[in-house]
Short mmCIF file of C-alpha atoms and ligand atoms in Angstrom, two decimals:
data_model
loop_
_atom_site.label_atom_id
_atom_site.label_comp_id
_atom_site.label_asym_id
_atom_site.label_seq_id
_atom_site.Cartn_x
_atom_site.Cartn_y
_atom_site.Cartn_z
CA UNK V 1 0.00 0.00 0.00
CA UNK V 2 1.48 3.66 -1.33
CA UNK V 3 0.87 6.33 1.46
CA UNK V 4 -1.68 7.98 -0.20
CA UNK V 5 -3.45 4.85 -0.07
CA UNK V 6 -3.13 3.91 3.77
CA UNK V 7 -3.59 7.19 3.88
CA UNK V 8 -7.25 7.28 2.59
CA UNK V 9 -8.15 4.21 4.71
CA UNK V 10 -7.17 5.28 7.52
CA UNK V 11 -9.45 8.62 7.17
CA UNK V 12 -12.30 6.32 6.42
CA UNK V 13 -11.75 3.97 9.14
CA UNK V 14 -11.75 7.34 11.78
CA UNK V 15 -14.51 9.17 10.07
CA UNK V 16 -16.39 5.46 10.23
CA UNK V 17 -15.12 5.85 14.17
CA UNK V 18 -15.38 9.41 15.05
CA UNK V 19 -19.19 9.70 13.21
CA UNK V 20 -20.78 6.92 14.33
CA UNK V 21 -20.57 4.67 11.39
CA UNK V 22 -18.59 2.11 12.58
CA UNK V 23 -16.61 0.71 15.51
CA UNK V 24 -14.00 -2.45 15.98
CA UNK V 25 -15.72 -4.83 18.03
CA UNK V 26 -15.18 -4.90 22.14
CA UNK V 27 -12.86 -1.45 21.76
CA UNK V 28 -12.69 -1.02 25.90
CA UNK V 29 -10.94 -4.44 25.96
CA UNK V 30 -9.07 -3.97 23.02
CA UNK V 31 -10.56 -5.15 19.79
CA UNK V 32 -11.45 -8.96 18.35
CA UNK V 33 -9.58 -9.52 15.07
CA UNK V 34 -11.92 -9.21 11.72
CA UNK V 35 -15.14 -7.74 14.07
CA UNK V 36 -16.73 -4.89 13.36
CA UNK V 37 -20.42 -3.16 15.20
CA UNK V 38 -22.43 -0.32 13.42
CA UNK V 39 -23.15 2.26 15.47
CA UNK V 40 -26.38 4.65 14.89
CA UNK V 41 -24.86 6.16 10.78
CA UNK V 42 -23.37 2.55 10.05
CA UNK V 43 -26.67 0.84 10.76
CA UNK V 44 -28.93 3.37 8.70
CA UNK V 45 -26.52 3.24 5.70
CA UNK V 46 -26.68 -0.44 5.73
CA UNK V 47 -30.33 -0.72 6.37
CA UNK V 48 -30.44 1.57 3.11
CA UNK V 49 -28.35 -0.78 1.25
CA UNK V 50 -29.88 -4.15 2.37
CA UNK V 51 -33.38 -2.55 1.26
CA UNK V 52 -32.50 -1.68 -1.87
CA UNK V 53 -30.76 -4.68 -2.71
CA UNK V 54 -34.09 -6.85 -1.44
CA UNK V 55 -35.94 -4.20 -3.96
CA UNK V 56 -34.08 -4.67 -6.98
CA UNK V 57 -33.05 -8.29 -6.42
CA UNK V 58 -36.22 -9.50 -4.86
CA UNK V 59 -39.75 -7.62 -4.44
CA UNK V 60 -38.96 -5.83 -7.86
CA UNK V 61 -39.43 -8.95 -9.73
CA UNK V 62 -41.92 -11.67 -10.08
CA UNK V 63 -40.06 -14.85 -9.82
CA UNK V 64 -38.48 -14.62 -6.53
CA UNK V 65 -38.84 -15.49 -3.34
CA UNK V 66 -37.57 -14.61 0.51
CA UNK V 67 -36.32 -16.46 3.42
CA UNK V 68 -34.50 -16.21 6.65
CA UNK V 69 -32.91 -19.36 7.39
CA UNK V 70 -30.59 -20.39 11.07
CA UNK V 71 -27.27 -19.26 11.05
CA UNK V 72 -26.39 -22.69 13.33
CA UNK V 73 -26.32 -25.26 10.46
CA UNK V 74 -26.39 -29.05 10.79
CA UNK V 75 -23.22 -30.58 10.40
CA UNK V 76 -24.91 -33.23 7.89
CA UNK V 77 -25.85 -29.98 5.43
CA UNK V 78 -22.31 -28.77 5.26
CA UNK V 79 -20.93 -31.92 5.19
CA UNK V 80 -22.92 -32.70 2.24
CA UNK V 81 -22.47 -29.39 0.57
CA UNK V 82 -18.59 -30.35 0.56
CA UNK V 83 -17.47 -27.15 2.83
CA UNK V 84 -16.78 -29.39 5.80
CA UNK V 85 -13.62 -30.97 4.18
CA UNK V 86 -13.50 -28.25 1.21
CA UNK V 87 -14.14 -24.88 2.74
CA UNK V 88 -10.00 -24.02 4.06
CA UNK V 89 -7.72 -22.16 2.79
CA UNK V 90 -4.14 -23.19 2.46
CA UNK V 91 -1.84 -21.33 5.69
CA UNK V 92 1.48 -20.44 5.86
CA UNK V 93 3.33 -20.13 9.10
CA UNK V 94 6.85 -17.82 9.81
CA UNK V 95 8.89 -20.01 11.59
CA UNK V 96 10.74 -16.66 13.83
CA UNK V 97 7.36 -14.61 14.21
CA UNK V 98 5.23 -17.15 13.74
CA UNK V 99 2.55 -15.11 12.08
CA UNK V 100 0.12 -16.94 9.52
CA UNK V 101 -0.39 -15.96 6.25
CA UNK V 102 -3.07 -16.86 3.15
CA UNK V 103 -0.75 -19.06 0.94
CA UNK V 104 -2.02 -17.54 -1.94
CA UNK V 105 -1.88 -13.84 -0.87
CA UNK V 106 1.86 -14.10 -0.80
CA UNK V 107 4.37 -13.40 -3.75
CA UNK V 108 7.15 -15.24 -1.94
CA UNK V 109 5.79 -18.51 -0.57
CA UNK V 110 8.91 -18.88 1.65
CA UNK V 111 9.71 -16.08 3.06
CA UNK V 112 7.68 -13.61 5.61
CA UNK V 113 6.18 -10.57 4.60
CA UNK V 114 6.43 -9.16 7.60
CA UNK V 115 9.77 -10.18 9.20
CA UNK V 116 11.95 -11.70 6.63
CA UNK V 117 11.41 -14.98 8.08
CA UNK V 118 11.41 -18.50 6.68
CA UNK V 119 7.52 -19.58 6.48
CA UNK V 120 6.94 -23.13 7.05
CA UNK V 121 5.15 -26.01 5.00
CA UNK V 122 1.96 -24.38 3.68
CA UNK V 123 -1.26 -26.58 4.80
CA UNK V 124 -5.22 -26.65 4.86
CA UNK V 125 -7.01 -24.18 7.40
CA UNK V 126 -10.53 -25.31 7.71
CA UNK V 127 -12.60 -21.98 7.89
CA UNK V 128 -15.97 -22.81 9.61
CA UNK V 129 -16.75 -21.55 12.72
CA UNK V 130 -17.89 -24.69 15.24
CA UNK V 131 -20.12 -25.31 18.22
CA UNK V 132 -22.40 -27.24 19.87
CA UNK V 133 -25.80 -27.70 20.41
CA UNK V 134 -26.89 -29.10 23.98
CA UNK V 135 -24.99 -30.69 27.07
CA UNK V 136 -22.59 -32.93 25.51
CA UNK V 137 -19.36 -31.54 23.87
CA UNK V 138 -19.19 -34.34 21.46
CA UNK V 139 -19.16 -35.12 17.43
CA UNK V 140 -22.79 -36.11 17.94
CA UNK V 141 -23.69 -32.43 18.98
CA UNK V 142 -21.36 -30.61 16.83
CA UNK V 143 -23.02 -27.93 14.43
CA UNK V 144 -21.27 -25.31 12.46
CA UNK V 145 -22.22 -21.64 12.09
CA UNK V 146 -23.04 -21.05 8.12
CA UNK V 147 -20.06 -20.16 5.95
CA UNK V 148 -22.79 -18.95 3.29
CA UNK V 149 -26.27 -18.25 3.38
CA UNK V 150 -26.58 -20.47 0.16
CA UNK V 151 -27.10 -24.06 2.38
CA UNK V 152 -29.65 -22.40 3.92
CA UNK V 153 -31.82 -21.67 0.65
CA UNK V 154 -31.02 -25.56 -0.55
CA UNK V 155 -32.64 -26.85 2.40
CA UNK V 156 -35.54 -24.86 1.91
CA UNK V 157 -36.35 -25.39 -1.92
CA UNK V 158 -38.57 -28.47 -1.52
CA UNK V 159 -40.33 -26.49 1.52
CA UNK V 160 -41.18 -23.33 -0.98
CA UNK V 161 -41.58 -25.71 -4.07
CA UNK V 162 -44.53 -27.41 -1.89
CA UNK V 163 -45.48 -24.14 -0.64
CA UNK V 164 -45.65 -21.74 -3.76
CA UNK V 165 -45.39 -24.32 -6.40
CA UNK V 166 -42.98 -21.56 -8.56
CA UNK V 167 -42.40 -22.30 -12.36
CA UNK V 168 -38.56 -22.43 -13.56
CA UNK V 169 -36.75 -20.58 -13.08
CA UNK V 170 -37.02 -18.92 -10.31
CA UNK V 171 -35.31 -17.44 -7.21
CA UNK V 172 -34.73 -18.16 -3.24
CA UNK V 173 -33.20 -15.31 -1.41
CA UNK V 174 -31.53 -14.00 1.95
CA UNK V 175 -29.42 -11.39 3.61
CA UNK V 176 -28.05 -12.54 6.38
CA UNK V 177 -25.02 -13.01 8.89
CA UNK V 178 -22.20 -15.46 7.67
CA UNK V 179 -19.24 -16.42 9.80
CA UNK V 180 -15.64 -17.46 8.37
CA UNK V 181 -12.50 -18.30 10.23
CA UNK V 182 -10.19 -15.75 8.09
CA UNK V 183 -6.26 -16.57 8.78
CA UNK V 184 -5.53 -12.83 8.64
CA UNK V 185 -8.63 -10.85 8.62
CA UNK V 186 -8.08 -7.02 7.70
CA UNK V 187 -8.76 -3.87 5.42
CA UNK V 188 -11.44 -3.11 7.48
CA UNK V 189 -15.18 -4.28 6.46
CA UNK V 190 -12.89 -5.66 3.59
CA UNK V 191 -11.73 -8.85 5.48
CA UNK V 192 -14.07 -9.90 8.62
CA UNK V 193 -15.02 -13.00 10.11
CA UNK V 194 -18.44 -12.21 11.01
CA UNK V 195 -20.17 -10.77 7.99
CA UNK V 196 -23.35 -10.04 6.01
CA UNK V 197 -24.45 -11.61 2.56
CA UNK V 198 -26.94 -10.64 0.21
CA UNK V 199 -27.50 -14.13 -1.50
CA UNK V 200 -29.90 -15.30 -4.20
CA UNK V 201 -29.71 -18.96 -5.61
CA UNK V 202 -31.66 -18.90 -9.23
CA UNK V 203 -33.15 -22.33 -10.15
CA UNK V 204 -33.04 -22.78 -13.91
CA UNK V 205 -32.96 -25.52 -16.57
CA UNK V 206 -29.65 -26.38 -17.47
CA UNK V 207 -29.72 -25.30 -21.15
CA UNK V 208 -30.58 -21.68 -19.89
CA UNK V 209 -27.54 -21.17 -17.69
CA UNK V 210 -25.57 -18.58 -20.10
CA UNK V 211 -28.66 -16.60 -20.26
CA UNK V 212 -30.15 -16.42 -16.47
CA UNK V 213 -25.73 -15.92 -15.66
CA UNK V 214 -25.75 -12.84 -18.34
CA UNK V 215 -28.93 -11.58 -16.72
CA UNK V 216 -27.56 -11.93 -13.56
CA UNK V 217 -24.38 -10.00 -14.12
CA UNK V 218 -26.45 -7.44 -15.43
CA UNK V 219 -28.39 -6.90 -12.14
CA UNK V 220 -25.00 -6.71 -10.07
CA UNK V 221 -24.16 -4.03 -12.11
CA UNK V 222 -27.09 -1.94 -12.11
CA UNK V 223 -27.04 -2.50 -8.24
CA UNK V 224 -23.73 -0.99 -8.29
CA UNK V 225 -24.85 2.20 -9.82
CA UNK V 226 -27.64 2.53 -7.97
CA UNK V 227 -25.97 2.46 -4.66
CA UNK V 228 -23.44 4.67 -5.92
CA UNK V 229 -20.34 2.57 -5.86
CA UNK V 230 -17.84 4.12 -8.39
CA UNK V 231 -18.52 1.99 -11.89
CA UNK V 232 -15.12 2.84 -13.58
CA UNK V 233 -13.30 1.15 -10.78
CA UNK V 234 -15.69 -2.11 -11.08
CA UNK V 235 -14.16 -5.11 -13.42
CA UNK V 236 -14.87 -7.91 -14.13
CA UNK V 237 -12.57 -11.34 -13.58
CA UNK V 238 -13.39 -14.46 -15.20
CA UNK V 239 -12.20 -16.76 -12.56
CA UNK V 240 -9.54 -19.38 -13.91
CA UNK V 241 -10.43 -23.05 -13.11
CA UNK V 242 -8.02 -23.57 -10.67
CA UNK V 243 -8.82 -20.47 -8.83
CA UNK V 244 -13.13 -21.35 -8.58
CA UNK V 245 -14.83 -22.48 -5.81
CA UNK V 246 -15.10 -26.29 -5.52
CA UNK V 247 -18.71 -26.54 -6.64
CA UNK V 248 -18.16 -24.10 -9.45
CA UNK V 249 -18.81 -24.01 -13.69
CA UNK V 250 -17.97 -20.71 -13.94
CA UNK V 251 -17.89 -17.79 -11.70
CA UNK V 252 -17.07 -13.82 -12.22
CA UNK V 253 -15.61 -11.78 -9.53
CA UNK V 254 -16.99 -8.21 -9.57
CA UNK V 255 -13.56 -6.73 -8.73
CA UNK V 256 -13.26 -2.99 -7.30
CA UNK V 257 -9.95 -1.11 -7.10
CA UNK V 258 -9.64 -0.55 -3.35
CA UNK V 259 -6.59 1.48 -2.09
CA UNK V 260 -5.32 -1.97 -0.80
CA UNK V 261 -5.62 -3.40 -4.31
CA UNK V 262 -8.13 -4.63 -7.15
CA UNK V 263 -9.90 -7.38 -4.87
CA UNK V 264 -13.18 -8.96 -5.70
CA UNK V 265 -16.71 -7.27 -4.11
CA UNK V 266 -19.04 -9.69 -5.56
CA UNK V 267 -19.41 -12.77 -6.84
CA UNK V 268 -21.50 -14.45 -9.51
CA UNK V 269 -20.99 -18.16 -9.70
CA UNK V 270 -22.51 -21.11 -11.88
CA UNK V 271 -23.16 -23.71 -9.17
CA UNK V 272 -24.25 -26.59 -11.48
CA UNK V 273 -26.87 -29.09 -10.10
CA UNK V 274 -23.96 -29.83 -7.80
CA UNK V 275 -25.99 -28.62 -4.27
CA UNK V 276 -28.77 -30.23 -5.07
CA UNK V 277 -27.61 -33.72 -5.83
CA UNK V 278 -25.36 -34.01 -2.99
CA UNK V 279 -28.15 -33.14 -0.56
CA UNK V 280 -30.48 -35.31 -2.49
CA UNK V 281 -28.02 -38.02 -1.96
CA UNK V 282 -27.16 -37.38 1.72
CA UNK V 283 -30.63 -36.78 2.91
CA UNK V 284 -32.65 -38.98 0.79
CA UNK V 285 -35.26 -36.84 0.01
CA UNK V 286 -35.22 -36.45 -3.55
CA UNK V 287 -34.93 -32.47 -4.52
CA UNK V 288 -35.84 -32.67 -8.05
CA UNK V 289 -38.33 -30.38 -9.87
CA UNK V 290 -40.94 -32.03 -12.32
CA UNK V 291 -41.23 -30.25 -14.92
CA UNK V 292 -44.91 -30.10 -16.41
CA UNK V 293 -43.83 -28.90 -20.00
CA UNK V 294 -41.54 -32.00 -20.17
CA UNK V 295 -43.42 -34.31 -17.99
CA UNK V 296 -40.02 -34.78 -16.73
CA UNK V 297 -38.00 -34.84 -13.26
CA UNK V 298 -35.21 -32.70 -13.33
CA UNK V 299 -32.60 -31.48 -10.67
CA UNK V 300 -32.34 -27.43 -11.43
CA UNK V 301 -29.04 -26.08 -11.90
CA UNK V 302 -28.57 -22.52 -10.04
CA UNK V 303 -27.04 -19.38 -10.76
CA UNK V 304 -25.43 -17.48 -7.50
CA UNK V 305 -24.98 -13.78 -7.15
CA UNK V 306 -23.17 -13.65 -3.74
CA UNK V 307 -22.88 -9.99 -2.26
CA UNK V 308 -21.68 -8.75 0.66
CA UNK V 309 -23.12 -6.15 2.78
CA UNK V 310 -19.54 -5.08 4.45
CA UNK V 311 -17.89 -4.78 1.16
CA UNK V 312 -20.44 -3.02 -0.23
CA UNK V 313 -20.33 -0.36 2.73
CA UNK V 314 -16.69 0.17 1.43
CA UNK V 315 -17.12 0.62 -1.70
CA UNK V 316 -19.62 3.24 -1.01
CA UNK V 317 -17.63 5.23 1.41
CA UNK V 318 -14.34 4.86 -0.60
CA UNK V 319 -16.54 6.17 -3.60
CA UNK V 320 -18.20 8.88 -1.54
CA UNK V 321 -15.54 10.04 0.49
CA UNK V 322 -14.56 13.56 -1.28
CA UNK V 323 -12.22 16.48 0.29
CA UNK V 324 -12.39 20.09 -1.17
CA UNK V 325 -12.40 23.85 -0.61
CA UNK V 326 -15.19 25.53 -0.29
CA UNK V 327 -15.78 29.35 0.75
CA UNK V 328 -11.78 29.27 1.14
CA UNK V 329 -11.73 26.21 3.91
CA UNK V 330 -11.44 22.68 3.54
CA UNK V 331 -13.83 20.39 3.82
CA UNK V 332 -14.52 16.58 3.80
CA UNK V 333 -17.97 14.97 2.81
CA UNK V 334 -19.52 11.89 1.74
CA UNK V 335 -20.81 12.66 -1.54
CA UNK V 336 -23.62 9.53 -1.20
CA UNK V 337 -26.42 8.81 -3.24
CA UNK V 338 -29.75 10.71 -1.76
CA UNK V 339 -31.01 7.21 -1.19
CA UNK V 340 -28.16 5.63 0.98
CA UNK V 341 -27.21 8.37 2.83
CA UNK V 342 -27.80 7.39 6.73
CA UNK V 343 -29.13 11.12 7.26
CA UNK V 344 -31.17 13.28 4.50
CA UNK V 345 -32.08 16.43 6.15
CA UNK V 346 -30.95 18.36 8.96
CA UNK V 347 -32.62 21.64 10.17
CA UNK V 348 -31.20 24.28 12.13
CA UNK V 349 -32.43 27.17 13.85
CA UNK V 350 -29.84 29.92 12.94
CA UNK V 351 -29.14 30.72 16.37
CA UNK V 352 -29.56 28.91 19.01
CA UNK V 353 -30.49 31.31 21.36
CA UNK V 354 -33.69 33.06 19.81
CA UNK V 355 -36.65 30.81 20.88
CA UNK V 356 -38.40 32.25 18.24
CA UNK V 357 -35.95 30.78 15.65
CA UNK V 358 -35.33 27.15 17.53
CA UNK V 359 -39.89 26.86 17.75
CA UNK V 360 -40.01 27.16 14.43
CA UNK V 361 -36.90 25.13 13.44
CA UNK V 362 -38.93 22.43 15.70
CA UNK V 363 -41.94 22.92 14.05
CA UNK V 364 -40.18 22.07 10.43
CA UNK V 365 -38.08 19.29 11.76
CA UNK V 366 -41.39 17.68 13.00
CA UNK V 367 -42.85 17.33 9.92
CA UNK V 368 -39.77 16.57 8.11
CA UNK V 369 -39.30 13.73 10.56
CA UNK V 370 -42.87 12.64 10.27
CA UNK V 371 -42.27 12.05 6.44
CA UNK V 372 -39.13 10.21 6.19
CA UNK V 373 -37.35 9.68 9.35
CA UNK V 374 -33.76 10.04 8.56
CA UNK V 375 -33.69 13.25 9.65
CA UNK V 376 -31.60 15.19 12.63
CA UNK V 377 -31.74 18.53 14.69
CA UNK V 378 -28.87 20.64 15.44
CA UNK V 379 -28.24 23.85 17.03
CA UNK V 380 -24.85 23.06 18.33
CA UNK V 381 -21.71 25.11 17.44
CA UNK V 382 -21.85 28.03 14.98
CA UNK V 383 -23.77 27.15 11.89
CA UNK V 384 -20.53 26.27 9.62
CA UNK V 385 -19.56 23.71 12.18
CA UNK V 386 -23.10 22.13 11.80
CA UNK V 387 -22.53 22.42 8.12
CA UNK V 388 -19.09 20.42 8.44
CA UNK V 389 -20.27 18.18 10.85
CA UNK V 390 -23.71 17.12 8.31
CA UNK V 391 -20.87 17.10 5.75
CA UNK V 392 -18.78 14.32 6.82
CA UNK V 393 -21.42 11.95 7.61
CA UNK V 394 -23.20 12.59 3.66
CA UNK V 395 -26.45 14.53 5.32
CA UNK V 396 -27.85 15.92 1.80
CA UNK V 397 -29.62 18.64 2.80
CA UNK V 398 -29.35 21.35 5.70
CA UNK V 399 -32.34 23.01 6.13
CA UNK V 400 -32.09 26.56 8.10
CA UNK V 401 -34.63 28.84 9.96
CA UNK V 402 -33.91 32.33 9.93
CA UNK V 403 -34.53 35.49 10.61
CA UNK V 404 -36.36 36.12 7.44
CA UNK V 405 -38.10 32.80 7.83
CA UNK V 406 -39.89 34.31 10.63
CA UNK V 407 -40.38 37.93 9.74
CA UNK V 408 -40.98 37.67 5.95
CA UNK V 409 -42.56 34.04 5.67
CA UNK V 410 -39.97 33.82 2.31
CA UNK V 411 -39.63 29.91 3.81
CA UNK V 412 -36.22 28.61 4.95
CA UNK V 413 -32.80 27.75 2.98
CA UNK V 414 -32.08 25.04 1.90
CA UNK V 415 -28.30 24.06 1.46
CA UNK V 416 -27.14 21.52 -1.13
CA UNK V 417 -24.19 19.48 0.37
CA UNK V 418 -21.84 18.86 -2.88
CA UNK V 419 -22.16 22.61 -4.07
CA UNK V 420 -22.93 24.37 -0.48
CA UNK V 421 -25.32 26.42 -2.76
CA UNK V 422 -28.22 27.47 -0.96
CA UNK V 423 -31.74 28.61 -1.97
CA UNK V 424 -34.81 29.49 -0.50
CA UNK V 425 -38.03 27.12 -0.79
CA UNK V 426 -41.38 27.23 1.14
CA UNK V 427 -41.53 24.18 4.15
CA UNK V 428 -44.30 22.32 1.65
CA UNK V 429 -42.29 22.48 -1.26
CA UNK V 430 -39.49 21.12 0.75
CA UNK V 431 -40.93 17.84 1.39
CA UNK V 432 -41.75 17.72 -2.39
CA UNK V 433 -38.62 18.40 -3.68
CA UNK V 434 -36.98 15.84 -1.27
CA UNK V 435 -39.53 13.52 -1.94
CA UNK V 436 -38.45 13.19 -5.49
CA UNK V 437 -35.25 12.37 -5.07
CA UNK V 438 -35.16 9.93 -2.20
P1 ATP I 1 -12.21 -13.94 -0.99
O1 ATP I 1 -11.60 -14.63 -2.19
O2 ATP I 1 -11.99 -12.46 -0.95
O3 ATP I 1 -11.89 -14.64 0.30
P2 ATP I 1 -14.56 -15.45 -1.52
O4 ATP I 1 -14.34 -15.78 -2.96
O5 ATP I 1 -14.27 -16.49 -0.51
O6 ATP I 1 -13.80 -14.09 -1.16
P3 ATP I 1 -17.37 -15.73 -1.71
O7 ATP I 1 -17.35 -17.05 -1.05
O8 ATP I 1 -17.60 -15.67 -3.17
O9 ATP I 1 -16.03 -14.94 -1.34
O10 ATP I 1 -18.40 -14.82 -0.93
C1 ATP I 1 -19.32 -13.98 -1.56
C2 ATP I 1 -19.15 -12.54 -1.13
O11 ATP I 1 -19.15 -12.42 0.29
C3 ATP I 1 -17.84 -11.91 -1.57
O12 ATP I 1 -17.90 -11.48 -2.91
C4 ATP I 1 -17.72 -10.76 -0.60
O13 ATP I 1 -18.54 -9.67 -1.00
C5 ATP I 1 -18.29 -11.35 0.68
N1 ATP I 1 -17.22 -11.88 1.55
C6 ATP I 1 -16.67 -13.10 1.51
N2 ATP I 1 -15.76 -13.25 2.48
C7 ATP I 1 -15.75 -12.09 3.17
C8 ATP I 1 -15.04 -11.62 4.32
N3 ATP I 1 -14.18 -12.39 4.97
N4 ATP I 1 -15.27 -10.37 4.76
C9 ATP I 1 -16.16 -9.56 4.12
N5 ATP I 1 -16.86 -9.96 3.05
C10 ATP I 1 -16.67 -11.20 2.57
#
């Protein structure tokens, strides 16, 4: 990593701290590797994102449908799925500092990035997260906490099939928490062993995987615009054979160039009939589809956009985050889309000390609130410190009572956050014009 580039993370990670956006897990005892919370801005931004991802990807369209499935799998469903004895990553240990590596992050397989060392035999980590369900500590009660939310939707088809009786193809999805033993969890919400995935798995005759992939990689990137993640830095890897997953056909990284590097976002990935057969097999109940065109029995195949939620958050802030000048002092701001910013309006009284000024401010904020709820009060600090402050966390408008507000009923002003132009506009054309672009 250049400077420049540590540089800009590490504003990020202390706006993310200082704001409210996010913190690293149990800070007063001093941190858990690769765990992050979301305080009060982290948690509205990525209950923004979530919900427009479940729009576009699921309640937008007419073939899909919406689960929540345990997090605490049965060992029998990941055993089946192959993750129990393929989900690891190969680990490389420095023999003088003995700090562990991904084998396949390294450009020198033998010696230590970090110390110079010599780095032993490389050999399989297994990356699921294990417990156990009940008294006994045993291999009879051991479950595993889901490396995907994919397993999950598997175990469910038959239960919506029977339900909902869907025509092919068709769609099973979830956002939800995934947990993965990372050797050397870092960059941030890049990295974590705790995270969130937006997940569909898209049933489909085999002879119609190209399309329902092509369709699929279409969707990822129109979701990528429209939560305003930076397009020219997304590209697209077609992932070598060697390199895919183990129950992959094909599979495209969505790549994004983050400081730390061009490293994938998303993932879209040809699963095959793979799933499906292997829990047919293992469970004995027989998962195949009969198709009424055909008069057939067929297992589907499935199409997987994988996406996940901390990434995403990352790629937003790295393409929001913005420094400038304006009126002759510098300034940062999150330049984000009117839809995912956390906060869309603040109103201020001009001074805080005219009651006149802060009743009326009230008065606005009240209804603004009552309309769409990400909205703040502030009459702390001189008015360009509220300004900054609304800045740096992406607030898009700053809505001010003044003096003229009051005595000439010309309405209040209304301050755009990426020009700091302001204009004047009654209180009920304000919820119109906001209205429109939220
Ligand atoms: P990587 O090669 O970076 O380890 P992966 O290929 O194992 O990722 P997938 O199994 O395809 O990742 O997971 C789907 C998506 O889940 C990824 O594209 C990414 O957005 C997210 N993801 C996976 N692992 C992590 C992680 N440890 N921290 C944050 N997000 C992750």
């Amino acid at each position: 990593m250049t400077e420049k580039t540590q540089d800009l993370m590490e504003k990020i990670v202390s706006l993310c701290k200082r704001r409210g956006f996010v913190y690293p897990s149990f800070d007063i005892y001093g941190g858990l590797s690769g765990l992050f919370d979301y305080g009060p801005h982290g948690l509205a931004l990525k209950n923004n994102i979530t919900q427009m991802w479940w729009k576009q990807f699921v309640t937008d369209r007419e073939d899909m449908y919406g689960i929540d499935s345990t997090i605490t799998t049965k060992k029998e469903v990941l055993q089946a799925s192959g993750h129990a004895r393929g989900f690891a990553d190969m680990l490389s240990e420095c023999e003088k500092c003995k700090r562990r590596f991904r084998a396949d992050h390294l450009s020198d397989r033998q010696k230590c990035p970090e110390c110079g060392g010599k780095l032993g035999e490389a050999r399989q980590f297994y990356m699921m997260l294990e417990t156990h369900l009940g008294a006994a500590e045993d291999e009879a009660s051991l479950a595993y906490l889901r490396p995907e939310t994919a397993q999950g939707i598997f175990t469910n088809l038959k239960n919506i099939i029977d339900s909902f009786h869907p025509d092919l193809p068709f769609g099973i999805a979830q956002i939800g928490k995934v947990f993965r033993n990372e050797i050397a969890p870092r960059d941030f919400l890049f990295r974590v062993r705790e995270l969130e995935q937006m997940e569909v798995e898209y049933f489909i005759k085999q002879e119609d995987w190209k399309h329902a992939f092509e369709m699929w990689q279409k969707e990822i990137h129109r979701f990528i615009e429209f939560v305003g993640i930076d397009a020219k830095k997304v590209h697209e890897l077609e992932v070598a054979d060697d390199d895919r997953a183990h129950y992959s056909k094909r599979t495209v990284d969505f790549e994004f160039e983050f400081p730390f590097g061009l490293k994938e976002l998303y993932g879209l990935a040809y699963r095959t009939d793979y799933d499906l057969k292997n829990h047919t097999t293992a469970s004995t109940v027989d998962l195949s589809y009969f198709d009424e065109e055909t008069k057939e029995k067929i297992t589907p195949h499935v199409i997987e956009p994988s996406l996940g939620v901390g990434r995403t958050i990352l790629a937003v802030l790295l393409s929001a985050y913005t420094e400038d000048e304006l009126g002759g002092e510098n300034r940062i701001y999150l330049k984000l889309s009117p839809k995912v910013a956390p906060v869309k309006v603040a109103v201020f009284p001009l001074l805080k000390n005219k009651p006149e000024l802060v009743e009326k401010a009230r008065e606005i904020y009240k209804i603004l609130k009552k309309e769409f709820g990400a909205v703040v009060f502030d009459d702390n600090g001189n008015i360009g410190k509220r300004y900054r402050r609304q800045d740096e966390i992406g607030t898009v408008w700053c809505v001010t009572v003044d003096f003229e507000t009051i005595e000439q009923d010309t309405g209040v002003t209304v301050r755009d956050r990426d020009t700091g132009i302001q204009k004047r506009m009654q209180i009920t054309e304000l919820v119109d014009y906001i209205k429109s672009q939220i």
